[in-house]
mmCIF file of C-alpha atoms in Angstrom:
data_model
loop_
_atom_site.group_PDB
_atom_site.id
_atom_site.type_symbol
_atom_site.label_atom_id
_atom_site.label_comp_id
_atom_site.label_asym_id
_atom_site.label_seq_id
_atom_site.Cartn_x
_atom_site.Cartn_y
_atom_site.Cartn_z
ATOM 1 C CA MET Q 208 59.341 6.590 64.057
ATOM 2 C CA SER Q 209 60.497 4.710 61.001
ATOM 3 C CA PHE Q 210 60.016 0.973 60.616
ATOM 4 C CA LEU Q 211 63.754 0.406 61.060
ATOM 5 C CA GLN Q 212 63.915 2.418 64.309
ATOM 6 C CA LYS Q 213 60.823 0.636 65.632
ATOM 7 C CA TRP Q 214 62.391 -2.720 64.809
ATOM 8 C CA LYS Q 215 65.687 -1.715 66.459
ATOM 9 C CA SER Q 216 63.907 -0.624 69.638
ATOM 10 C CA LYS Q 217 62.470 -4.136 70.008
ATOM 11 C CA LEU Q 218 65.730 -5.944 69.290
ATOM 12 C CA TRP Q 219 66.389 -6.410 73.010
ATOM 13 C CA LEU Q 220 63.170 -8.437 73.246
ATOM 14 C CA ALA Q 221 64.324 -10.715 70.436
ATOM 15 C CA GLY Q 222 67.595 -11.152 72.366
ATOM 16 C CA VAL Q 223 65.726 -12.109 75.544
ATOM 17 C CA LEU Q 224 63.556 -14.611 73.643
ATOM 18 C CA LEU Q 225 66.612 -16.100 71.937
ATOM 19 C CA GLY Q 226 68.293 -16.305 75.357
ATOM 20 C CA ALA Q 227 65.273 -18.097 76.814
ATOM 21 C CA LEU Q 228 65.334 -20.513 73.876
ATOM 22 C CA PHE Q 229 69.062 -21.194 74.373
ATOM 23 C CA LEU Q 230 68.496 -21.664 78.104
ATOM 24 C CA GLY Q 231 65.700 -24.145 77.396
ATOM 25 C CA VAL Q 232 67.848 -26.110 74.940
ATOM 26 C CA GLY Q 233 70.747 -26.076 77.416
ATOM 27 C CA ALA Q 234 68.554 -27.236 80.288
ATOM 28 C CA TYR Q 235 67.037 -29.995 78.119
ATOM 29 C CA SER Q 236 70.492 -31.277 77.165
ATOM 30 C CA GLY Q 237 71.695 -31.371 80.774
ATOM 31 C CA GLN Q 238 74.073 -28.399 80.575
ATOM 32 C CA LEU Q 239 72.601 -26.773 83.699
ATOM 33 C CA GLU Q 240 73.427 -29.962 85.655
ATOM 34 C CA ASN Q 241 77.041 -29.776 84.481
ATOM 35 C CA MET Q 242 77.194 -26.100 85.382
ATOM 36 C CA TYR Q 243 75.811 -26.808 88.856
ATOM 37 C CA ARG Q 244 78.241 -29.685 89.457
ATOM 38 C CA LYS Q 245 81.165 -27.378 88.672
ATOM 39 C CA ALA Q 246 79.770 -24.513 90.764
ATOM 40 C CA ILE Q 247 79.405 -26.509 94.000
ATOM 41 C CA MET Q 248 83.029 -27.730 94.004
ATOM 42 C CA ILE Q 249 85.826 -25.386 95.080
ATOM 43 C CA CYS Q 250 87.412 -24.350 91.779
ATOM 44 C CA LEU Q 251 91.130 -24.830 92.478
ATOM 45 C CA GLU Q 252 92.129 -23.006 89.289
ATOM 46 C CA CYS Q 253 90.038 -19.974 90.287
ATOM 47 C CA ILE Q 254 91.799 -19.702 93.650
ATOM 48 C CA GLY Q 255 95.266 -20.177 92.180
ATOM 49 C CA ILE Q 256 95.965 -23.669 93.505
ATOM 50 C CA GLY Q 257 94.975 -26.081 90.748
ATOM 51 C CA MET N 223 56.727 15.293 94.811
ATOM 52 C CA LYS N 224 58.284 15.441 91.351
ATOM 53 C CA ALA N 225 61.670 16.180 92.952
ATOM 54 C CA LEU N 226 61.245 13.156 95.219
ATOM 55 C CA LEU N 227 60.739 10.936 92.198
ATOM 56 C CA ARG N 228 63.935 12.186 90.629
ATOM 57 C CA LEU N 229 67.130 10.334 91.418
ATOM 58 C CA SER N 230 70.779 11.261 91.438
ATOM 59 C CA LEU N 231 72.305 8.222 89.781
ATOM 60 C CA SER N 232 75.849 8.818 90.964
ATOM 61 C CA LYS N 233 74.618 9.017 94.568
ATOM 62 C CA ILE N 234 72.647 5.778 94.494
ATOM 63 C CA ARG N 235 75.061 3.710 92.384
ATOM 64 C CA LEU N 236 77.719 2.843 94.990
ATOM 65 C CA PRO N 237 75.214 1.877 97.737
ATOM 66 C CA PHE N 238 73.306 -0.152 95.113
ATOM 67 C CA GLN N 239 76.493 -1.964 94.030
ATOM 68 C CA ILE N 240 77.440 -2.737 97.645
ATOM 69 C CA ILE N 241 73.963 -4.010 98.580
ATOM 70 C CA TYR N 242 73.811 -6.116 95.390
ATOM 71 C CA THR N 243 77.262 -7.606 96.136
ATOM 72 C CA ILE N 244 76.226 -8.453 99.707
ATOM 73 C CA ILE N 245 73.001 -10.129 98.502
ATOM 74 C CA THR N 246 74.696 -12.215 95.791
ATOM 75 C CA ASN N 247 77.483 -13.170 98.219
ATOM 76 C CA GLY N 248 75.271 -13.558 101.251
ATOM 77 C CA TYR N 249 76.111 -17.111 102.352
ATOM 78 C CA VAL N 250 77.713 -16.062 105.658
ATOM 79 C CA PHE N 251 78.448 -19.643 106.844
ATOM 80 C CA GLY N 252 80.816 -20.016 103.903
ATOM 81 C CA PHE N 253 83.041 -17.214 105.189
ATOM 82 C CA VAL N 254 82.930 -18.579 108.748
ATOM 83 C CA GLN N 255 83.666 -22.219 107.836
ATOM 84 C CA GLY N 256 85.928 -21.728 104.784
ATOM 85 C CA LYS N 257 83.490 -23.639 102.542
ATOM 86 C CA ILE N 258 81.264 -22.694 99.596
ATOM 87 C CA TYR N 259 77.471 -22.656 99.097
ATOM 88 C CA LYS N 260 76.089 -25.817 97.472
ATOM 89 C CA GLY N 261 72.395 -24.966 97.175
ATOM 90 C CA THR N 262 70.151 -25.023 94.117
ATOM 91 C CA LEU N 263 70.562 -21.295 93.395
ATOM 92 C CA LYS N 264 73.871 -22.223 91.783
ATOM 93 C CA TYR N 265 71.956 -23.650 88.820
ATOM 94 C CA ALA N 266 71.656 -20.006 87.715
ATOM 95 C CA CYS N 267 74.353 -17.530 86.694
ATOM 96 C CA VAL N 268 74.594 -14.045 88.162
ATOM 97 C CA PRO N 269 75.243 -11.348 85.538
ATOM 98 C CA GLY N 270 78.613 -10.066 86.828
ATOM 99 C CA LEU N 271 82.099 -11.456 87.426
ATOM 100 C CA ASN N 272 81.317 -13.243 90.700
ATOM 101 C CA CYS N 273 83.615 -16.224 91.357
ATOM 102 C CA TYR N 274 81.600 -19.283 92.356
ATOM 103 C CA SER N 275 84.423 -20.233 94.685
ATOM 104 C CA CYS N 276 83.728 -17.149 96.779
ATOM 105 C CA PRO N 277 82.541 -18.636 100.105
ATOM 106 C CA GLY N 278 79.480 -16.381 100.079
ATOM 107 C CA ALA N 279 78.514 -16.716 96.385
ATOM 108 C CA VAL N 280 74.932 -17.923 95.927
ATOM 109 C CA GLY N 281 75.033 -18.016 92.098
ATOM 110 C CA SER N 282 77.370 -19.199 89.362
ATOM 111 C CA CYS N 283 79.904 -17.021 87.541
ATOM 112 C CA PRO N 284 78.893 -16.816 83.849
ATOM 113 C CA LEU N 285 82.526 -16.826 82.656
ATOM 114 C CA GLY N 286 83.390 -19.767 84.898
ATOM 115 C CA ALA N 287 80.325 -21.610 83.593
ATOM 116 C CA LEU N 288 81.272 -20.855 79.977
ATOM 117 C CA GLN N 289 84.788 -22.178 80.512
ATOM 118 C CA ALA N 290 83.493 -25.250 82.362
ATOM 119 C CA ALA N 291 81.301 -25.999 79.323
ATOM 120 C CA LEU N 292 84.297 -25.583 76.981
ATOM 121 C CA ASN N 293 86.401 -27.813 79.267
ATOM 122 C CA GLN N 294 84.167 -30.819 78.481
ATOM 123 C CA ARG N 295 85.885 -33.628 76.547
ATOM 124 C CA ASN N 296 83.472 -33.273 73.616
ATOM 125 C CA VAL N 297 82.952 -29.545 73.186
ATOM 126 C CA LYS N 298 79.342 -28.686 72.340
ATOM 127 C CA VAL N 299 77.694 -25.303 71.858
ATOM 128 C CA PRO N 300 77.234 -24.019 75.468
ATOM 129 C CA PHE N 301 73.558 -23.152 75.016
ATOM 130 C CA ALA N 302 72.726 -22.705 78.704
ATOM 131 C CA VAL N 303 75.469 -20.130 79.343
ATOM 132 C CA LEU N 304 74.739 -18.378 76.019
ATOM 133 C CA GLY N 305 71.131 -18.163 77.200
ATOM 134 C CA PHE N 306 72.170 -16.308 80.348
ATOM 135 C CA PHE N 307 74.426 -13.989 78.303
ATOM 136 C CA PHE N 308 71.655 -13.145 75.819
ATOM 137 C CA ILE N 309 69.101 -12.481 78.564
ATOM 138 C CA PHE N 310 71.372 -10.335 80.762
ATOM 139 C CA GLY N 311 72.990 -8.643 77.748
ATOM 140 C CA SER N 312 69.732 -7.829 75.953
ATOM 141 C CA VAL N 313 68.177 -6.326 79.077
ATOM 142 C CA PHE N 314 71.169 -4.592 80.658
ATOM 143 C CA GLY N 315 74.138 -4.391 78.250
ATOM 144 C CA ARG N 316 77.121 -2.999 80.139
ATOM 145 C CA PHE N 317 74.800 -1.679 82.867
ATOM 146 C CA VAL N 318 75.908 -4.995 84.413
ATOM 147 C CA CYS N 319 79.484 -3.629 84.621
ATOM 148 C CA GLY N 320 78.399 -0.344 86.148
ATOM 149 C CA TRP N 321 75.854 -1.642 88.626
ATOM 150 C CA LEU N 322 75.781 -5.446 88.951
ATOM 151 C CA CYS N 323 79.394 -6.664 89.083
ATOM 152 C CA PRO N 324 81.091 -7.159 92.474
ATOM 153 C CA PHE N 325 84.531 -6.308 91.086
ATOM 154 C CA GLY N 326 83.266 -2.905 89.873
ATOM 155 C CA PRO N 327 82.725 -1.243 93.275
ATOM 156 C CA VAL N 328 86.144 -2.523 94.410
ATOM 157 C CA GLN N 329 87.794 -0.560 91.583
ATOM 158 C CA ASP N 330 85.434 2.410 92.079
ATOM 159 C CA LEU N 331 86.364 2.651 95.785
ATOM 160 C CA LEU N 332 90.086 2.291 95.038
ATOM 161 C CA HIS N 333 89.816 5.144 92.499
ATOM 162 C CA LYS N 334 88.418 7.399 95.243
ATOM 163 C CA ILE N 335 91.632 7.088 97.303
ATOM 164 C CA PRO N 336 93.252 10.535 97.136
ATOM 165 C CA LEU N 337 96.641 9.273 95.920
ATOM 166 C CA PHE N 338 98.264 9.965 92.523
ATOM 167 C CA ARG N 339 96.906 12.277 89.804
ATOM 168 C CA LYS N 340 93.768 10.582 88.427
ATOM 169 C CA LYS N 341 93.628 9.432 84.798
ATOM 170 C CA LYS N 342 90.699 8.217 82.743
ATOM 171 C CA HIS N 343 92.822 5.977 80.521
ATOM 172 C CA LEU N 344 96.166 4.249 80.233
ATOM 173 C CA PRO N 345 98.549 5.424 77.480
ATOM 174 C CA PHE N 346 97.749 3.773 74.106
ATOM 175 C CA HIS N 347 94.098 3.438 75.187
ATOM 176 C CA GLY N 348 92.953 3.289 71.557
ATOM 177 C CA VAL N 349 94.802 0.000 71.112
ATOM 178 C CA LEU N 350 94.687 -1.371 74.659
ATOM 179 C CA LYS N 351 90.868 -1.213 74.827
ATOM 180 C CA TYR N 352 90.797 -4.121 72.353
ATOM 181 C CA LEU N 353 92.848 -6.294 74.715
ATOM 182 C CA LYS N 354 89.659 -7.535 76.400
ATOM 183 C CA TYR N 355 88.542 -9.065 73.091
ATOM 184 C CA VAL N 356 91.923 -10.825 72.827
ATOM 185 C CA VAL N 357 91.446 -12.143 76.395
ATOM 186 C CA LEU N 358 87.929 -13.331 75.489
ATOM 187 C CA ALA N 359 89.065 -15.135 72.352
ATOM 188 C CA GLY N 360 92.459 -16.305 73.585
ATOM 189 C CA LEU N 361 91.935 -17.305 77.211
ATOM 190 C CA VAL N 362 88.190 -17.815 77.637
ATOM 191 C CA ILE N 363 87.314 -19.547 74.353
ATOM 192 C CA ILE N 364 90.434 -20.984 72.660
ATOM 193 C CA GLY N 365 92.377 -21.473 75.919
ATOM 194 C CA SER N 366 89.541 -23.279 77.686
ATOM 195 C CA ALA N 367 88.664 -25.433 74.683
ATOM 196 C CA PHE N 368 92.208 -26.473 73.703
ATOM 197 C CA LEU N 369 94.686 -25.816 76.551
ATOM 198 C CA PHE N 370 95.598 -28.925 78.543
ATOM 199 C CA THR N 371 97.390 -29.396 81.870
ATOM 200 C CA GLY N 372 98.298 -33.075 81.830
ATOM 201 C CA PHE N 373 95.177 -34.765 80.466
ATOM 202 C CA ALA N 374 92.635 -32.215 81.682
ATOM 203 C CA LYS N 375 91.528 -28.999 80.024
ATOM 204 C CA VAL N 376 91.792 -25.864 82.153
ATOM 205 C CA PRO N 377 89.614 -22.752 82.543
ATOM 206 C CA ALA N 378 92.481 -20.587 81.307
ATOM 207 C CA PHE N 379 91.044 -17.164 82.221
ATOM 208 C CA CYS N 380 90.127 -18.260 85.770
ATOM 209 C CA LYS N 381 93.461 -20.002 86.231
ATOM 210 C CA TYR N 382 95.877 -17.380 84.908
ATOM 211 C CA LEU N 383 94.176 -13.982 85.035
ATOM 212 C CA CYS N 384 90.915 -13.545 86.966
ATOM 213 C CA PRO N 385 91.532 -11.084 89.842
ATOM 214 C CA SER N 386 87.948 -11.457 91.070
ATOM 215 C CA GLY N 387 88.569 -15.145 91.837
ATOM 216 C CA MET N 388 91.645 -14.168 93.815
ATOM 217 C CA LEU N 389 89.953 -11.409 95.782
ATOM 218 C CA PHE N 390 86.546 -12.960 96.459
ATOM 219 C CA GLY N 391 87.468 -16.666 96.263
ATOM 220 C CA ALA N 392 91.094 -17.400 97.085
ATOM 221 C CA ILE N 393 91.815 -14.914 99.866
ATOM 222 C CA PRO N 394 88.759 -15.666 102.073
ATOM 223 C CA LEU N 395 88.857 -19.430 101.372
ATOM 224 C CA VAL N 396 92.571 -19.903 101.894
ATOM 225 C CA SER N 397 92.618 -17.776 105.025
ATOM 226 C CA MET N 398 89.948 -20.014 106.626
ATOM 227 C CA ASN N 399 91.005 -23.412 105.250
ATOM 228 C CA GLY N 400 94.254 -24.991 106.497
ATOM 229 C CA ASP N 401 94.237 -27.731 103.856
ATOM 230 C CA LEU N 402 94.208 -25.137 101.060
ATOM 231 C CA GLN N 403 96.942 -23.104 102.780
ATOM 232 C CA SER N 404 99.281 -26.098 102.596
ATOM 233 C CA ARG N 405 98.779 -26.330 98.799
ATOM 234 C CA ILE N 406 99.710 -22.750 97.893
ATOM 235 C CA GLY N 407 102.347 -22.515 95.142
ATOM 236 C CA GLY N 408 103.704 -20.297 92.373
ATOM 237 C CA LEU N 409 100.350 -19.962 90.592
ATOM 238 C CA PHE N 410 98.776 -18.472 93.732
ATOM 239 C CA PHE N 411 101.470 -15.791 93.931
ATOM 240 C CA TRP N 412 101.199 -15.095 90.161
ATOM 241 C CA LYS N 413 97.481 -14.383 90.569
ATOM 242 C CA LEU N 414 98.082 -12.418 93.767
ATOM 243 C CA GLY N 415 100.593 -10.305 91.812
ATOM 244 C CA ILE N 416 98.007 -9.620 89.082
ATOM 245 C CA LEU N 417 95.479 -8.599 91.723
ATOM 246 C CA LEU N 418 97.982 -6.233 93.369
ATOM 247 C CA VAL N 419 98.871 -4.619 90.016
ATOM 248 C CA ILE N 420 95.161 -4.077 89.249
ATOM 249 C CA ILE N 421 94.571 -2.666 92.748
ATOM 250 C CA LEU N 422 97.456 -0.199 92.361
ATOM 251 C CA LEU N 423 96.415 0.761 88.813
ATOM 252 C CA SER N 424 92.802 1.283 89.947
ATOM 253 C CA ILE N 425 93.925 4.024 92.332
ATOM 254 C CA LYS N 426 95.276 6.040 89.374
ATOM 255 C CA VAL N 427 93.241 4.890 86.351
ATOM 256 C CA TYR N 428 89.462 4.448 86.271
ATOM 257 C CA ARG N 429 88.539 0.728 86.288
ATOM 258 C CA PRO N 430 91.589 -0.612 84.412
ATOM 259 C CA PHE N 431 90.389 -4.217 84.558
ATOM 260 C CA CYS N 432 86.962 -3.346 83.090
ATOM 261 C CA GLN N 433 88.416 -1.089 80.380
ATOM 262 C CA TYR N 434 91.237 -3.342 79.204
ATOM 263 C CA LEU N 435 90.973 -6.942 80.382
ATOM 264 C CA CYS N 436 87.468 -8.068 81.322
ATOM 265 C CA PRO N 437 86.014 -10.545 78.786
ATOM 266 C CA LEU N 438 82.543 -10.093 80.324
ATOM 267 C CA GLY N 439 82.744 -6.405 79.404
ATOM 268 C CA ALA N 440 83.682 -7.449 75.868
ATOM 269 C CA ILE N 441 80.572 -9.662 75.684
ATOM 270 C CA TYR N 442 78.123 -7.194 77.227
ATOM 271 C CA GLY N 443 79.601 -4.324 75.183
ATOM 272 C CA TRP N 444 78.281 -6.033 72.060
ATOM 273 C CA PHE N 445 74.724 -5.761 73.490
ATOM 274 C CA ASN N 446 75.076 -2.059 74.402
ATOM 275 C CA ARG N 447 73.638 -0.811 71.099
ATOM 276 C CA PHE N 448 70.264 -2.479 71.510
ATOM 277 C CA SER N 449 69.876 -3.407 75.196
ATOM 278 C CA LEU N 450 66.712 -2.349 77.024
ATOM 279 C CA VAL N 451 68.624 -0.158 79.487
ATOM 280 C CA GLN N 452 69.943 2.725 77.374
ATOM 281 C CA VAL N 453 71.535 6.111 77.798
ATOM 282 C CA LYS N 454 69.495 8.360 75.545
ATOM 283 C CA TRP N 455 70.893 11.597 74.119
ATOM 284 C CA GLU N 456 68.539 14.238 72.726
ATOM 285 C CA GLN N 457 70.607 15.960 70.052
ATOM 286 C CA ASP N 458 68.166 18.825 69.512
ATOM 287 C CA LYS N 459 68.410 19.947 73.170
ATOM 288 C CA CYS N 460 72.221 19.592 73.335
ATOM 289 C CA THR N 461 74.359 22.770 73.381
ATOM 290 C CA SER N 462 77.656 20.855 73.017
ATOM 291 C CA CYS N 463 78.895 22.195 76.377
ATOM 292 C CA MET N 464 80.691 18.849 76.857
ATOM 293 C CA ALA N 465 79.861 18.708 80.583
ATOM 294 C CA CYS N 466 78.942 15.066 79.963
ATOM 295 C CA LYS N 467 82.306 14.266 78.369
ATOM 296 C CA ARG N 468 84.164 15.881 81.268
ATOM 297 C CA ALA N 469 82.078 13.879 83.774
ATOM 298 C CA CYS N 470 82.323 10.607 81.837
ATOM 299 C CA PRO N 471 84.895 8.348 83.541
ATOM 300 C CA VAL N 472 85.796 6.774 80.170
ATOM 301 C CA ASP N 473 85.750 10.094 78.275
ATOM 302 C CA LEU N 474 82.921 9.485 75.793
ATOM 303 C CA CYS N 475 81.367 12.266 73.668
ATOM 304 C CA PRO N 476 77.558 12.651 73.848
ATOM 305 C CA GLU N 477 77.058 11.118 70.393
ATOM 306 C CA GLU N 478 79.142 8.080 71.427
ATOM 307 C CA ILE N 479 77.490 7.449 74.797
ATOM 308 C CA SER N 480 74.411 5.590 73.614
ATOM 309 C CA VAL N 481 76.227 3.352 71.125
ATOM 310 C CA SER N 482 79.706 2.807 72.570
ATOM 311 C CA ALA N 483 80.726 -0.625 73.848
ATOM 312 C CA GLU N 484 82.784 1.170 76.509
ATOM 313 C CA CYS N 485 79.841 2.909 78.273
ATOM 314 C CA ILE N 486 79.077 1.153 81.583
ATOM 315 C CA ARG N 487 75.867 3.152 82.198
ATOM 316 C CA CYS N 488 77.269 4.748 85.372
ATOM 317 C CA GLY N 489 74.950 7.743 84.914
ATOM 318 C CA LYS N 490 77.559 10.448 85.563
ATOM 319 C CA CYS N 491 76.746 12.106 82.221
ATOM 320 C CA VAL N 492 73.060 12.105 83.172
ATOM 321 C CA ASP N 493 73.815 13.938 86.413
ATOM 322 C CA ALA N 494 76.269 16.334 84.735
ATOM 323 C CA CYS N 495 74.113 17.511 81.815
ATOM 324 C CA PRO N 496 72.812 21.040 82.620
ATOM 325 C CA HIS N 497 70.102 20.806 79.927
ATOM 326 C CA GLU N 498 68.678 17.396 80.871
ATOM 327 C CA CYS N 499 69.261 16.029 77.398
ATOM 328 C CA ILE N 500 70.814 12.730 78.536
ATOM 329 C CA HIS N 501 68.682 10.114 80.250
ATOM 330 C CA LEU N 502 69.282 6.615 81.575
ATOM 331 C CA GLY N 503 66.085 4.776 80.703
ATOM 332 C CA LYS N 504 63.285 6.890 82.129
ATOM 333 C CA ILE N 505 65.102 7.927 85.296
ATOM 334 C CA ARG N 506 65.833 11.649 85.519
ATOM 335 C CA THR N 507 68.520 13.381 87.530
ATOM 336 C CA ILE N 508 68.383 15.850 90.440
ATOM 337 C CA ARG N 509 70.867 18.691 90.856
#
């Protein structure tokens, strides 16, 4: 397996690590709180009323 | 023993989708009382298009969360939602569409109804398949960041298009909640109309919403090339019999399957290949 193929086969892992980093930054800046606050209210737009 | 370890993907997919949908929408009290779940699990997104206003939903919809972040007065980079997208996308790619989205089995079941001559695509498929990227850019990103109703920004995709919100959120909630019933207006019937069109189209065409309109599919399609869950094609074993292309619900050739953004990892090509040269991860098929 060439270096390039080997690197490509591990790209998903880099994506997961980047995702974890983004999630950490988002959680640190309070974005998860905002997401939660929206998710526990009935979204009137989603149900075609708002 | 070896045969026992082998799996027929097309046989296990529908039961898997239904069980997954029941688990991620398992808050039964919500359906009984016409309310939604408010527990801490909603801090996390589920991978598929699962409206968080579904009475049973125990997680957040990633598209709803993305739009909520873009609806903030001062738009910032939505790191938390991007984090969920990168994690789910890098592991699963569009396997999410094929196996982990509650709106998928609805369209799959509708397509099994023995009415109309079945089609894999709509006419002008080559152009229409890019519509989901227009929906992603136009409604989800630009619409949610810049479209105002009065003084408030709106989640444009959820408000004007999302059929999943109508089916899993609006219909069960409104049918159980008298206060919401009294507030129904033109927008409700617009979305109901979209849902009915998609239901009717799904009977004839395979997953029209996923193929042409779903912005989540557009996002996860980008990850398909390098996600952990892959459909692998062994070119040296292939006899070009095209059994896989005939079985593929979106009509992909074997060389396209592993790299196409349209492949939802349904596994039908894996089951159809008579030479066992297509594999989904390490799972093998039984015939």
